[in-house]
């Protein structure tokens, strides 16, 4: 129930992407300008997410979300690409507990958050149960370092 | 137990007596005295009969010089000959009473709690080859079931910004392939202090206390897992042993020069190593890689000083390996040579030019040792080894001087004419005579000393060890030996002249660099070969012309030397052609056991290298570029690099501003507008790199984004 309540904050997860609830539908003035800028911005986001090994559905969903956020908060000072990448960064590097972070379809939420979010907040690529895998453990009884969790997010937090 | 360090006289004498009671030292002393006697013999014969060759029977300054130099060189040749003979008799007996492997039980496991670090210091090497070699070594070790006792360290001193990023990517890919996070570590030094020895020293400072032993590998080394475990167990059985050196055999190259080196290494290597160990025993040498070191005494005693004065003879010690083994021996530890252990491999320089570039560095390092031999606080045997190491390069100018003096003698005799009645009164004329009989005798004796050991190798391999089939049969082995002799003879004058040049420029104060050597097969172009050998060719032409005009008979004696120098570019180019090397193999020449019956490790290396190279090509085609650009643009590589950087640095506002300007420059001019230094500065600062990463991905200018590898 709690999970449903969290999801309902932003919308419903569908295969086509996020369907925002009316309360959360982006509002605000549409930024005038060439729609091709936003198409290019979306393309840039998808290239970025492809480099991070997201599936095509995940890329599409996250790109939609980032573009929506960017359009809602865009200003004349920033180009469409800048706004969109900035929005993506906010999506991918939130503080813990931020409900904007959504799991991919089919991923159990708890395991996703436990493995991905701490890595997100540190901006680290290396799996969390091997916190500093590049330092040898001094004791002979080294704890196992599985190194087996797949990498997802690498975008470092804004400094 | 070994001497903790130089102390009072009483302690020194007490330790000396204690050391003499080590049985091996008494045996070694007897063997060394025997060797000395065997060397002095040919020297005395040379001193006796050399003057008979000369016109004035050794009575003038020039001829005295010829005789003295001949005696020195004869001692040098005799040393090599008797070392090989000792090795022959050792291998003939099959059992070496003083072998470090005596009492070995290969089935016993490594004792619990004994940890060993496997180090691979690298500097701007071929990343794919490094990772492939490390993977094969790791997998081979895993097969022994004792991999838990080992950790692997890639110690990078790379300065090329593209190479260091690819190293990180390669390490990450290696760990993922092997599931080896937490077993294979990567460390890069930003400051290359004291080169390779400093690299290893830095590891010792940081992590040395966690390990009892360390095995040092070169970038092109491979070691079998069974060999590594054997080394650890041998060290455990020999608590006085500070360092154990294996005999690495040369493999994997296809150029004719490399094939000759590989053949020589596999055919003669063991006999010469056994002979060397016969008289060195616990005072053996460290060759810088493919050996196991006891970490505690190494840390305590082998911190290398800077030599006083300026480079090349002062400054950092280039050939650190000899000095480290000498320091261990100085403090009472044994340095042994495990020549019987297989499974240790390295690769040889593929071309003559690469070999000579490496020799330039080694020459400087060995000449530095002269200072240590004369003024350092080392044991007598180590001083002798330093002198012998220097002599391996000083012999070249001595040979050349000998030939020059002989030429001068021939020219003077031809120009001045014989003097039948010298100035002092005498009743009878003196007849200056060149004794060709004695000249041929001396030449034949020298040839026997040089080449007889190789005949003994044929006998030993074919009839005693019965492993000629591993070389393709006895006839092929004999043909290989004959070819190797011919090839080496052709190249000897070129090496002679180059080594002489190296000695002279080093003594004149010019320093050799330490660039990473070419590891892969590559062909030398004609232009490169001619530029390198032009002075040698001119010397040969001038020298030959002068003798042709003045003293033609003497020209015939040194014609082989002059011809080699004259055709040096041809020999250099042909010896670098892979297709010629393959033709030699097809004709059945220079076959080696490693080629005819390769070990699991060598076979696996080829497979792994292909896999890694395919993987690299695929990722290159799909990713955003290579090296530095990849670290800026590819989010995965960017994240990996950021994670491997040390903690964020606090920089002064001025430096932070300059770094920001460099980032702006990159955004305006693209990656091509950044110098190597600027790229490294960005890579070394997480804040700057992250700033550039964000900004590049947010570029509105698609043309500039394309320059950074981001497609539109």
GROMACS .gro file of C-alpha atoms in nm, chain B residues 242-461:
model
  220
  401UNK     CA    1   6.565  -1.314   0.008
  402UNK     CA    2   6.508  -1.342  -0.364
  403UNK     CA    3   6.454  -1.626  -0.606
  404UNK     CA    4   6.496  -1.556  -0.974
  405UNK     CA    5   6.346  -1.782  -1.240
  406UNK     CA    6   6.481  -1.831  -1.590
  407UNK     CA    7   6.228  -1.664  -1.819
  408UNK     CA    8   6.226  -1.798  -2.172
  409UNK     CA    9   6.157  -1.576  -2.468
  410UNK     CA   10   5.841  -1.655  -2.663
  411UNK     CA   11   5.573  -1.525  -2.895
  412UNK     CA   12   5.756  -1.309  -3.146
  413UNK     CA   13   5.785  -1.387  -3.516
  414UNK     CA   14   6.053  -1.159  -3.658
  415UNK     CA   15   6.377  -1.337  -3.757
  416UNK     CA   16   6.574  -1.152  -3.490
  417UNK     CA   17   6.323  -1.242  -3.220
  418UNK     CA   18   6.310  -1.603  -3.338
  419UNK     CA   19   6.687  -1.628  -3.309
  420UNK     CA   20   6.670  -1.484  -2.957
  421UNK     CA   21   6.391  -1.722  -2.864
  422UNK     CA   22   6.583  -2.017  -3.000
  423UNK     CA   23   6.897  -1.915  -2.814
  424UNK     CA   24   6.701  -1.861  -2.493
  425UNK     CA   25   6.539  -2.203  -2.508
  426UNK     CA   26   6.838  -2.395  -2.641
  427UNK     CA   27   7.124  -2.238  -2.444
  428UNK     CA   28   6.951  -2.058  -2.161
  429UNK     CA   29   6.946  -2.344  -1.917
  430UNK     CA   30   7.307  -2.450  -1.967
  431UNK     CA   31   7.438  -2.098  -1.916
  432UNK     CA   32   7.210  -2.036  -1.618
  433UNK     CA   33   7.312  -2.362  -1.456
  434UNK     CA   34   7.674  -2.262  -1.509
  435UNK     CA   35   7.616  -1.918  -1.363
  436UNK     CA   36   7.448  -2.068  -1.059
  437UNK     CA   37   7.736  -2.315  -1.023
  438UNK     CA   38   7.974  -2.043  -0.912
  439UNK     CA   39   7.733  -1.772  -0.790
  440UNK     CA   40   7.506  -1.992  -0.576
  441UNK     CA   41   7.356  -1.772  -0.303
  442UNK     CA   42   7.506  -1.458  -0.456
  443UNK     CA   43   7.304  -1.483  -0.777
  444UNK     CA   44   7.150  -1.194  -0.964
  445UNK     CA   45   6.807  -1.042  -0.996
  446UNK     CA   46   6.700  -0.961  -1.350
  447UNK     CA   47   6.423  -0.722  -1.260
  448UNK     CA   48   6.123  -0.943  -1.327
  449UNK     CA   49   5.992  -1.299  -1.311
  450UNK     CA   50   6.131  -1.344  -0.965
  451UNK     CA   51   5.992  -1.367  -0.613
  452UNK     CA   52   6.112  -1.137  -0.338
  453UNK     CA   53   6.076  -1.155   0.036
  454UNK     CA   54   5.909  -0.824   0.111
  455UNK     CA   55   6.033  -0.747   0.462
  456UNK     CA   56   6.408  -0.749   0.390
  457UNK     CA   57   6.346  -0.584   0.056
  458UNK     CA   58   6.166  -0.298   0.228
  459UNK     CA   59   6.431  -0.277   0.494
  460UNK     CA   60   6.740  -0.287   0.278
  461UNK     CA   61   6.659  -0.212  -0.084
  462UNK     CA   62   6.555   0.149  -0.083
  463UNK     CA   63   6.775   0.277  -0.362
  464UNK     CA   64   6.965   0.600  -0.307
  465UNK     CA   65   7.030   0.861  -0.568
  466UNK     CA   66   7.391   0.853  -0.673
  467UNK     CA   67   7.575   1.179  -0.614
  468UNK     CA   68   7.644   1.388  -0.920
  469UNK     CA   69   7.444   1.440  -1.232
  470UNK     CA   70   7.309   1.181  -1.471
  471UNK     CA   71   7.404   0.971  -1.654
  472UNK     CA   72   7.652   0.839  -1.401
  473UNK     CA   73   7.482   1.006  -1.108
  474UNK     CA   74   7.115   1.046  -1.019
  475UNK     CA   75   6.861   0.766  -1.017
  476UNK     CA   76   6.997   0.415  -1.054
  477UNK     CA   77   6.876   0.287  -1.388
  478UNK     CA   78   6.955  -0.083  -1.357
  479UNK     CA   79   6.803  -0.123  -1.015
  480UNK     CA   80   6.779  -0.503  -1.022
  481UNK     CA   81   7.149  -0.578  -0.980
  482UNK     CA   82   7.174  -0.326  -0.699
  483UNK     CA   83   6.872  -0.464  -0.515
  484UNK     CA   84   7.011  -0.815  -0.522
  485UNK     CA   85   7.349  -0.683  -0.411
  486UNK     CA   86   7.187  -0.500  -0.119
  487UNK     CA   87   7.009  -0.815  -0.010
  488UNK     CA   88   7.335  -1.009  -0.021
  489UNK     CA   89   7.513  -0.733   0.164
  490UNK     CA   90   7.279  -0.779   0.459
  491UNK     CA   91   7.319  -1.154   0.461
  492UNK     CA   92   7.024  -1.269   0.253
  493UNK     CA   93   7.067  -1.521  -0.025
  494UNK     CA   94   6.974  -1.453  -0.382
  495UNK     CA   95   6.922  -1.775  -0.572
  496UNK     CA   96   6.857  -1.875  -0.930
  497UNK     CA   97   6.589  -2.138  -0.987
  498UNK     CA   98   6.701  -2.230  -1.337
  499UNK     CA   99   6.519  -2.562  -1.326
  500UNK     CA  100   6.170  -2.416  -1.290
  501UNK     CA  101   5.963  -2.392  -1.608
  502UNK     CA  102   5.659  -2.179  -1.670
  503UNK     CA  103   5.822  -1.837  -1.674
  504UNK     CA  104   5.797  -1.641  -1.997
  505UNK     CA  105   5.885  -1.304  -2.142
  506UNK     CA  106   5.900  -1.144  -2.484
  507UNK     CA  107   6.204  -1.012  -2.658
  508UNK     CA  108   6.238  -0.684  -2.854
  509UNK     CA  109   6.117  -0.756  -3.206
  510UNK     CA  110   6.379  -0.558  -3.399
  511UNK     CA  111   6.745  -0.477  -3.375
  512UNK     CA  112   6.671  -0.108  -3.324
  513UNK     CA  113   6.441  -0.182  -3.030
  514UNK     CA  114   6.703  -0.412  -2.880
  515UNK     CA  115   6.970  -0.145  -2.914
  516UNK     CA  116   6.745   0.120  -2.757
  517UNK     CA  117   6.699  -0.109  -2.460
  518UNK     CA  118   7.074  -0.173  -2.451
  519UNK     CA  119   7.136   0.202  -2.439
  520UNK     CA  120   6.949   0.218  -2.111
  521UNK     CA  121   7.114  -0.095  -1.974
  522UNK     CA  122   7.456   0.037  -2.071
  523UNK     CA  123   7.402   0.352  -1.869
  524UNK     CA  124   7.274   0.148  -1.574
  525UNK     CA  125   7.571  -0.088  -1.581
  526UNK     CA  126   7.823   0.192  -1.605
  527UNK     CA  127   7.664   0.352  -1.300
  528UNK     CA  128   7.743   0.029  -1.119
  529UNK     CA  129   8.114   0.098  -1.163
  530UNK     CA  130   8.083   0.360  -0.894
  531UNK     CA  131   7.914   0.114  -0.664
  532UNK     CA  132   8.178  -0.149  -0.739
  533UNK     CA  133   8.458   0.086  -0.650
  534UNK     CA  134   8.310   0.299  -0.375
  535UNK     CA  135   7.997   0.130  -0.246
  536UNK     CA  136   7.977  -0.075   0.071
  537UNK     CA  137   7.915  -0.416  -0.085
  538UNK     CA  138   8.054  -0.763  -0.049
  539UNK     CA  139   8.344  -0.859  -0.276
  540UNK     CA  140   8.133  -1.091  -0.490
  541UNK     CA  141   7.878  -0.820  -0.555
  542UNK     CA  142   8.155  -0.578  -0.652
  543UNK     CA  143   8.283  -0.834  -0.898
  544UNK     CA  144   7.933  -0.877  -1.041
  545UNK     CA  145   7.902  -0.500  -1.088
  546UNK     CA  146   8.235  -0.500  -1.271
  547UNK     CA  147   8.129  -0.792  -1.488
  548UNK     CA  148   7.803  -0.617  -1.568
  549UNK     CA  149   7.991  -0.307  -1.676
  550UNK     CA  150   8.236  -0.524  -1.869
  551UNK     CA  151   7.950  -0.666  -2.076
  552UNK     CA  152   7.936  -0.319  -2.237
  553UNK     CA  153   8.297  -0.206  -2.191
  554UNK     CA  154   8.415  -0.510  -2.385
  555UNK     CA  155   8.271  -0.353  -2.701
  556UNK     CA  156   8.502  -0.050  -2.709
  557UNK     CA  157   8.789  -0.281  -2.611
  558UNK     CA  158   8.720  -0.501  -2.912
  559UNK     CA  159   8.697  -0.202  -3.137
  560UNK     CA  160   9.016  -0.058  -2.993
  561UNK     CA  161   9.191  -0.388  -3.052
  562UNK     CA  162   9.088  -0.388  -3.415
  563UNK     CA  163   9.185  -0.022  -3.454
  564UNK     CA  164   9.526  -0.088  -3.302
  565UNK     CA  165   9.572  -0.385  -3.532
  566UNK     CA  166   9.476  -0.169  -3.828
  567UNK     CA  167   9.712   0.104  -3.715
  568UNK     CA  168   9.989  -0.155  -3.684
  569UNK     CA  169   9.915  -0.285  -4.033
  570UNK     CA  170   9.906   0.062  -4.186
  571UNK     CA  171  10.222   0.178  -4.012
  572UNK     CA  172  10.404  -0.133  -4.115
  573UNK     CA  173  10.289  -0.090  -4.475
  574UNK     CA  174  10.370   0.280  -4.491
  575UNK     CA  175  10.692   0.290  -4.293
  576UNK     CA  176  10.835  -0.024  -4.433
  577UNK     CA  177  11.041  -0.269  -4.228
  578UNK     CA  178  11.332  -0.144  -4.027
  579UNK     CA  179  11.601  -0.409  -4.055
  580UNK     CA  180  11.855  -0.219  -3.850
  581UNK     CA  181  11.700  -0.044  -3.552
  582UNK     CA  182  11.865   0.261  -3.396
  583UNK     CA  183  12.060   0.074  -3.131
  584UNK     CA  184  12.369  -0.103  -3.260
  585UNK     CA  185  12.329  -0.464  -3.347
  586UNK     CA  186  12.519  -0.701  -3.565
  587UNK     CA  187  12.227  -0.872  -3.729
  588UNK     CA  188  11.918  -0.737  -3.902
  589UNK     CA  189  11.573  -0.791  -3.750
  590UNK     CA  190  11.309  -0.930  -3.979
  591UNK     CA  191  10.960  -0.811  -3.901
  592UNK     CA  192  10.730  -1.103  -3.968
  593UNK     CA  193  10.356  -1.144  -3.947
  594UNK     CA  194  10.304  -1.495  -3.825
  595UNK     CA  195   9.987  -1.609  -3.992
  596UNK     CA  196  10.021  -1.950  -3.828
  597UNK     CA  197   9.987  -1.803  -3.481
  598UNK     CA  198   9.718  -1.567  -3.599
  599UNK     CA  199   9.512  -1.860  -3.725
  600UNK     CA  200   9.583  -2.050  -3.403
  601UNK     CA  201   9.461  -1.760  -3.194
  602UNK     CA  202   9.158  -1.713  -3.413
  603UNK     CA  203   9.075  -2.082  -3.398
  604UNK     CA  204   9.116  -2.092  -3.020
  605UNK     CA  205   8.884  -1.795  -2.983
  606UNK     CA  206   8.628  -1.955  -3.209
  607UNK     CA  207   8.645  -2.277  -3.007
  608UNK     CA  208   8.586  -2.088  -2.684
  609UNK     CA  209   8.294  -1.905  -2.838
  610UNK     CA  210   8.123  -2.187  -3.022
  611UNK     CA  211   8.215  -2.510  -2.846
  612UNK     CA  212   7.953  -2.458  -2.574
  613UNK     CA  213   7.689  -2.460  -2.843
  614UNK     CA  214   7.813  -2.795  -2.965
  615UNK     CA  215   7.785  -2.920  -2.609
  616UNK     CA  216   7.426  -2.798  -2.605
  617UNK     CA  217   7.360  -3.016  -2.909
  618UNK     CA  218   7.516  -3.317  -2.739
  619UNK     CA  219   7.336  -3.257  -2.411
  620UNK     CA  220   6.996  -3.199  -2.569
   0.00000   0.00000   0.00000
